Amino acid sequence: MKKIIVVLLCGVLIWFYNPKIKLILSNEELQKEVKASSENQDSKTNNTSINNFKSIKLGISKEELLSQIGKPSRIDESEYGFKWYVYNQYKSNFAMVGIEDDVVVALYSNSINSCEMENILLNHNREEIRIDYEPLEFKKKGNTRYIINSDGQYDVIKVNKKYITIFYDIYNDNKVCSYQIINENIEANLDGIYSKESEDLKRSFELEVIDLTNSVREKKGLKRLQYSDKATISAQKHSIDMEQKNYFDHKDKNNKTPFDRMKDENIVYRGAGENIAAGQTSAIYAHEAWMNSKGHRKNILGDYMYIGVGVEFGGHYNIYYTQNFYI
């Protein structure tokens, strides 16, 4: 039996209901997390220990990790069940390290190379990499083959007991812009491709979308976006609405646009935008898909000041993402 992955949808809208009770509590916690991360980022910008990330290997202990690059700014849930140690306090040097049973089992970065990348480097060209490595056509889970249909935006290779996902920037000569490395046993233990829903994972994805947005803005020399509670509520409500009413669009079933919904949350703006996505298995995949779409990329790198993100599990596409921006 084969299962084809064709659920990676994106939508963008630029301009220059039925919410869950848990929204308010979730946003209070989200606001605290963002504030804490921002304070860490401001206080540790001169710390160079993050450069040791390039030497971190799968299989080392958590203690060794912490001795080499220090404590993370935040610890997130992951779709695989391990914990992401999030290092977002070093401006454009962003990285995450996956920990399970006090051992490193995963790595992600969009700015620092890794010794686990088999001599593949950031900014390498896609065609050069494909000379040495043949991308997988599918991932097999039990008796099911999950076809990898990336449309050239990323490759997945399996080498030396690990799965490496190499993300490309199609607007920069198909150069490597980020990567994710997963221990093969961790990948094998994931049932299917989607994780089980949890409020902690939802909040983690929302925070990671903000981190990824700000890290790529830092790399481009742009100002970081500030967290907006009102934009977060607007984004969360729209993701929930799309999941519950089985649609994927900027305009909801009441014919309201993103700008109507932001006004409903008493947001006063001079300019605003919205990105939506559905079916991506994590915040990383959603962000990279947006960056490879001209309109979404324009929003992420746009002249905005504030951001809010809402993620909802369930529905036809399994997971929905909404990003709201305004100035």
Coordinates of C-alpha atoms in Angstrom, one line a residue:
M1 CA 0.0 0.0 0.0
K2 CA 1.3 3.4 -0.9
K3 CA 0.4 6.8 0.5
I4 CA 1.4 9.9 -1.5
I5 CA 2.2 13.0 0.4
V6 CA 0.4 15.8 -1.5
V7 CA -0.9 17.8 1.4
L8 CA 1.6 20.6 1.6
L9 CA -0.6 23.6 0.8
C10 CA 0.2 27.3 1.3
G11 CA -1.8 30.5 0.9
V12 CA -0.8 34.1 1.2
L13 CA -2.6 37.4 1.4
I14 CA -0.9 40.8 1.7
W15 CA -2.2 44.3 2.1
F16 CA 0.4 47.7 1.8
Y17 CA -15.7 31.3 14.7
N18 CA -15.5 29.2 17.1
P19 CA -12.5 29.5 19.4
K20 CA -11.4 26.9 22.0
I21 CA -11.6 27.9 25.7
K22 CA -7.9 27.1 26.0
L23 CA -6.9 30.0 23.8
I24 CA -6.5 32.6 26.6
L25 CA -4.4 30.3 28.9
S26 CA -2.3 29.1 25.9
N27 CA -1.6 32.7 24.9
E28 CA -0.5 33.7 28.3
E29 CA 2.0 30.9 28.4
L30 CA 3.0 31.7 24.8
Q31 CA 3.6 35.4 25.7
K32 CA 5.8 34.4 28.7
E33 CA 7.8 32.0 26.5
V34 CA 8.4 34.7 23.8
K35 CA 9.3 37.3 26.4
A36 CA 11.8 35.0 28.1
S37 CA 13.4 34.1 24.7
S38 CA 13.7 37.8 23.8
E39 CA 15.4 38.5 27.1
N40 CA 17.8 35.7 26.6
Q41 CA 18.5 36.9 23.1
D42 CA 19.3 40.4 24.3
S43 CA 21.5 39.2 27.1
K44 CA 23.6 36.6 25.3
T45 CA 24.3 38.0 21.9
N46 CA 28.1 38.1 22.6
N47 CA 28.3 34.4 23.6
T48 CA 30.3 32.5 21.0
S49 CA 29.6 29.0 22.4
I50 CA 26.9 28.4 19.8
N51 CA 29.7 28.1 17.3
N52 CA 30.5 24.7 18.9
F53 CA 27.2 23.4 17.4
K54 CA 29.1 22.4 14.3
S55 CA 31.0 19.8 16.4
I56 CA 27.9 18.3 18.1
K57 CA 27.3 14.6 17.1
L58 CA 24.3 12.4 17.3
G59 CA 24.7 10.0 20.3
I60 CA 26.6 12.3 22.7
S61 CA 25.1 12.9 26.1
K62 CA 23.0 15.9 27.1
E63 CA 25.7 16.8 29.6
E64 CA 28.3 17.0 26.9
L65 CA 26.0 19.0 24.7
L66 CA 25.4 21.6 27.5
S67 CA 29.1 21.7 28.3
Q68 CA 29.9 22.6 24.7
I69 CA 27.1 25.1 23.8
G70 CA 25.4 25.9 27.0
K71 CA 21.8 25.9 28.1
P72 CA 19.0 26.4 25.5
S73 CA 16.7 29.4 25.5
R74 CA 13.7 27.1 25.6
I75 CA 12.8 23.4 25.5
D76 CA 10.1 22.4 23.0
E77 CA 8.1 19.3 22.1
S78 CA 8.7 17.7 18.7
E79 CA 6.6 15.6 16.4
Y80 CA 8.9 12.7 17.1
G81 CA 8.4 12.7 20.8
F82 CA 11.9 13.9 21.7
K83 CA 12.6 17.4 23.2
W84 CA 14.0 20.2 21.0
Y85 CA 16.6 22.2 22.9
V86 CA 16.1 25.6 21.2
Y87 CA 19.0 28.0 20.8
N88 CA 17.4 31.2 19.6
Q89 CA 19.4 33.6 21.7
Y90 CA 22.2 34.2 19.3
K91 CA 20.5 36.4 16.7
S92 CA 21.1 35.0 13.2
N93 CA 22.8 31.8 14.6
F94 CA 19.8 29.7 15.2
A95 CA 19.9 26.0 16.0
M96 CA 17.9 23.2 17.7
V97 CA 19.2 19.9 19.2
G98 CA 16.9 17.0 19.8
I99 CA 17.3 15.1 23.1
E100 CA 15.8 11.8 24.1
D101 CA 16.8 9.8 27.1
D102 CA 19.6 12.3 27.8
V103 CA 21.1 11.6 24.4
V104 CA 21.4 13.8 21.2
V105 CA 19.1 12.3 18.5
A106 CA 18.5 15.2 16.1
L107 CA 19.9 18.5 14.9
Y108 CA 18.5 21.5 13.0
S109 CA 20.0 24.7 11.8
N110 CA 19.6 27.3 9.1
S111 CA 22.9 29.1 9.9
I112 CA 25.6 26.8 11.3
N113 CA 27.1 23.8 9.5
S114 CA 27.3 20.4 11.2
C115 CA 29.9 17.7 11.3
E116 CA 26.9 15.2 10.8
M117 CA 26.1 16.6 7.4
E118 CA 28.4 14.3 5.5
N119 CA 30.4 17.2 4.0
I120 CA 27.2 18.9 2.8
L121 CA 27.4 22.6 3.6
L122 CA 24.9 25.5 3.8
N123 CA 24.9 27.4 0.4
H124 CA 26.0 24.3 -1.5
N125 CA 24.0 23.9 -4.7
R126 CA 21.3 21.2 -5.0
E127 CA 22.7 19.7 -8.2
E128 CA 26.1 19.4 -6.7
I129 CA 24.7 17.4 -3.8
R130 CA 22.7 15.2 -6.0
I131 CA 25.9 14.1 -7.8
D132 CA 27.0 12.4 -4.5
Y133 CA 23.7 11.5 -2.9
E134 CA 20.5 10.1 -4.4
P135 CA 17.4 11.5 -2.7
L136 CA 14.9 9.0 -1.2
E137 CA 11.7 8.6 -3.1
F138 CA 9.8 7.4 -0.1
K139 CA 9.9 6.7 3.6
K140 CA 8.6 3.2 4.6
K141 CA 6.6 2.9 7.8
G142 CA 5.5 -0.6 8.4
N143 CA 3.8 -1.7 5.2
T144 CA 3.1 1.8 4.0
R145 CA 5.3 3.8 1.7
Y146 CA 5.0 7.6 2.2
I147 CA 6.0 9.1 -1.1
I148 CA 8.3 12.2 -0.8
N149 CA 6.9 14.8 -3.2
S150 CA 9.0 17.8 -2.4
D151 CA 8.8 19.5 -5.8
G152 CA 12.5 20.1 -5.6
Q153 CA 12.3 22.2 -2.5
Y154 CA 14.1 19.6 -0.3
D155 CA 15.8 16.2 -0.5
V156 CA 15.8 13.5 2.1
I157 CA 18.8 11.2 2.2
K158 CA 19.6 8.3 4.4
V159 CA 23.3 7.8 5.3
N160 CA 25.2 6.4 8.3
K161 CA 22.1 5.5 10.3
K162 CA 20.5 8.9 10.0
Y163 CA 17.9 10.7 7.9
I164 CA 19.1 14.1 6.6
T165 CA 16.5 16.5 5.1
I166 CA 18.2 19.2 3.1
F167 CA 16.1 22.3 2.4
Y168 CA 16.8 24.5 -0.7
D169 CA 16.1 28.1 -1.4
I170 CA 14.7 28.1 -4.9
Y171 CA 15.0 31.9 -5.0
N172 CA 18.8 31.7 -4.3
D173 CA 20.0 29.3 -7.0
N174 CA 18.7 26.2 -5.2
K175 CA 21.3 26.6 -2.4
V176 CA 21.1 24.8 0.9
C177 CA 19.3 27.1 3.3
S178 CA 18.8 24.7 6.3
Y179 CA 18.8 21.0 7.3
Q180 CA 17.4 18.6 9.7
I181 CA 19.1 15.4 10.9
I182 CA 17.2 12.6 12.6
N183 CA 18.6 9.4 14.1
E184 CA 17.2 6.4 12.1
N185 CA 15.7 4.7 15.1
I186 CA 13.8 7.9 16.0
E187 CA 12.4 8.1 12.5
A188 CA 11.5 4.4 12.5
N189 CA 9.6 4.8 15.8
L190 CA 7.3 7.6 14.4
D191 CA 4.0 5.9 13.5
G192 CA 3.1 7.4 10.1
I193 CA 4.3 11.0 9.4
Y194 CA 2.0 13.0 11.7
S195 CA 2.4 13.3 15.4
K196 CA -0.3 13.0 18.0
E197 CA -2.0 16.3 19.0
S198 CA -1.1 18.0 22.2
E199 CA -1.3 21.5 23.5
D200 CA 2.4 21.5 24.3
L201 CA 3.3 20.5 20.7
K202 CA 0.9 23.1 19.3
R203 CA 2.6 25.8 21.4
S204 CA 6.0 24.6 20.4
F205 CA 5.2 24.8 16.7
E206 CA 3.8 28.3 17.2
L207 CA 7.0 29.5 18.9
E208 CA 9.2 27.8 16.3
V209 CA 7.5 29.6 13.5
I210 CA 8.3 32.9 15.2
D211 CA 11.9 31.8 15.8
L212 CA 12.4 30.7 12.2
T213 CA 10.8 33.9 10.9
N214 CA 13.0 36.1 13.0
S215 CA 16.2 34.1 12.4
V216 CA 15.8 34.4 8.6
R217 CA 15.1 38.1 9.0
E218 CA 18.2 38.5 11.1
K219 CA 20.2 36.8 8.3
K220 CA 18.8 39.3 5.8
G221 CA 19.7 42.3 8.1
L222 CA 16.0 43.0 9.0
K223 CA 14.5 43.8 12.3
R224 CA 13.0 41.0 14.4
L225 CA 9.2 40.9 14.6
Q226 CA 7.7 41.4 18.0
Y227 CA 5.1 39.0 19.4
S228 CA 1.5 40.2 19.3
D229 CA -1.1 38.6 21.5
K230 CA -3.9 40.0 19.4
A231 CA -2.4 38.7 16.2
T232 CA -1.8 35.3 17.8
I233 CA -5.5 35.1 18.8
S234 CA -6.6 36.1 15.3
A235 CA -4.3 33.5 13.7
Q236 CA -5.3 30.7 16.2
K237 CA -9.0 31.4 15.5
H238 CA -8.5 31.1 11.8
S239 CA -6.5 27.8 12.0
I240 CA -9.2 26.4 14.3
D241 CA -12.0 27.6 11.9
M242 CA -10.3 26.0 8.8
E243 CA -9.9 22.7 10.7
Q244 CA -13.4 22.6 12.1
K245 CA -15.2 23.8 8.9
N246 CA -13.0 21.8 6.5
Y247 CA -11.7 24.6 4.2
F248 CA -8.4 26.2 3.3
D249 CA -8.6 29.8 2.4
H250 CA -7.9 33.3 3.6
K251 CA -11.5 34.2 3.4
D252 CA -13.6 32.3 6.0
K253 CA -17.1 30.9 5.7
N254 CA -18.5 34.2 6.9
N255 CA -16.7 35.9 4.1
K256 CA -14.3 37.7 6.4
T257 CA -10.8 38.5 5.3
P258 CA -7.7 38.4 7.5
F259 CA -8.0 42.1 7.8
D260 CA -11.6 41.8 9.0
R261 CA -10.4 39.2 11.6
M262 CA -7.6 41.4 12.8
K263 CA -9.9 44.3 13.2
D264 CA -12.2 42.1 15.2
E265 CA -9.3 41.7 17.7
N266 CA -8.9 45.4 17.9
I267 CA -5.7 45.5 15.9
V268 CA -5.0 48.9 14.4
Y269 CA -2.6 48.6 11.5
R270 CA -1.1 50.5 8.6
G271 CA -0.3 47.4 6.7
A272 CA -1.0 43.7 7.3
G273 CA -0.5 40.3 5.8
E274 CA -1.3 36.6 6.3
N275 CA 0.3 33.3 5.5
I276 CA -1.5 30.0 5.8
A277 CA -0.3 26.4 5.3
A278 CA -1.8 23.0 5.8
G279 CA -0.4 19.5 5.9
Q280 CA 3.3 20.2 6.8
T281 CA 4.4 17.8 9.5
S282 CA 6.2 20.5 11.5
A283 CA 6.9 24.2 11.9
I284 CA 10.2 23.7 10.1
Y285 CA 8.5 22.3 7.0
A286 CA 5.8 25.0 7.0
H287 CA 8.4 27.7 7.3
E288 CA 10.6 26.3 4.5
A289 CA 7.5 25.9 2.2
W290 CA 6.5 29.6 2.8
M291 CA 10.1 30.7 2.1
N292 CA 9.9 29.0 -1.3
S293 CA 6.7 30.8 -2.3
K294 CA 7.2 34.4 -3.5
G295 CA 4.1 35.9 -1.7
H296 CA 4.7 34.1 1.6
R297 CA 8.4 35.0 1.5
K298 CA 7.5 38.6 0.9
N299 CA 5.4 38.6 4.1
I300 CA 8.1 36.9 6.2
L301 CA 10.7 39.4 5.0
G302 CA 8.2 42.3 4.9
D303 CA 8.1 45.7 6.5
Y304 CA 6.1 44.6 9.5
M305 CA 6.6 45.0 13.3
Y306 CA 4.4 42.4 14.8
I307 CA 3.6 38.7 14.3
G308 CA 1.1 36.2 15.7
V309 CA 1.0 32.4 14.9
G310 CA -1.8 29.9 15.3
V311 CA -1.5 26.1 14.8
E312 CA -4.4 23.6 14.9
F313 CA -4.3 19.8 14.6
G314 CA -7.0 17.7 12.9
G315 CA -9.2 18.1 9.9
H316 CA -8.6 17.0 6.3
Y317 CA -5.0 18.1 6.2
N318 CA -4.1 17.0 9.8
I319 CA -2.5 20.3 10.7
Y320 CA -3.2 24.0 9.9
Y321 CA -0.9 27.0 10.3
T322 CA -1.7 30.7 10.2
Q323 CA 0.7 33.6 10.4
N324 CA -0.5 37.1 10.9
F325 CA 1.7 40.2 10.4
Y326 CA 1.0 43.9 10.8
I327 CA 2.6 47.3 11.3

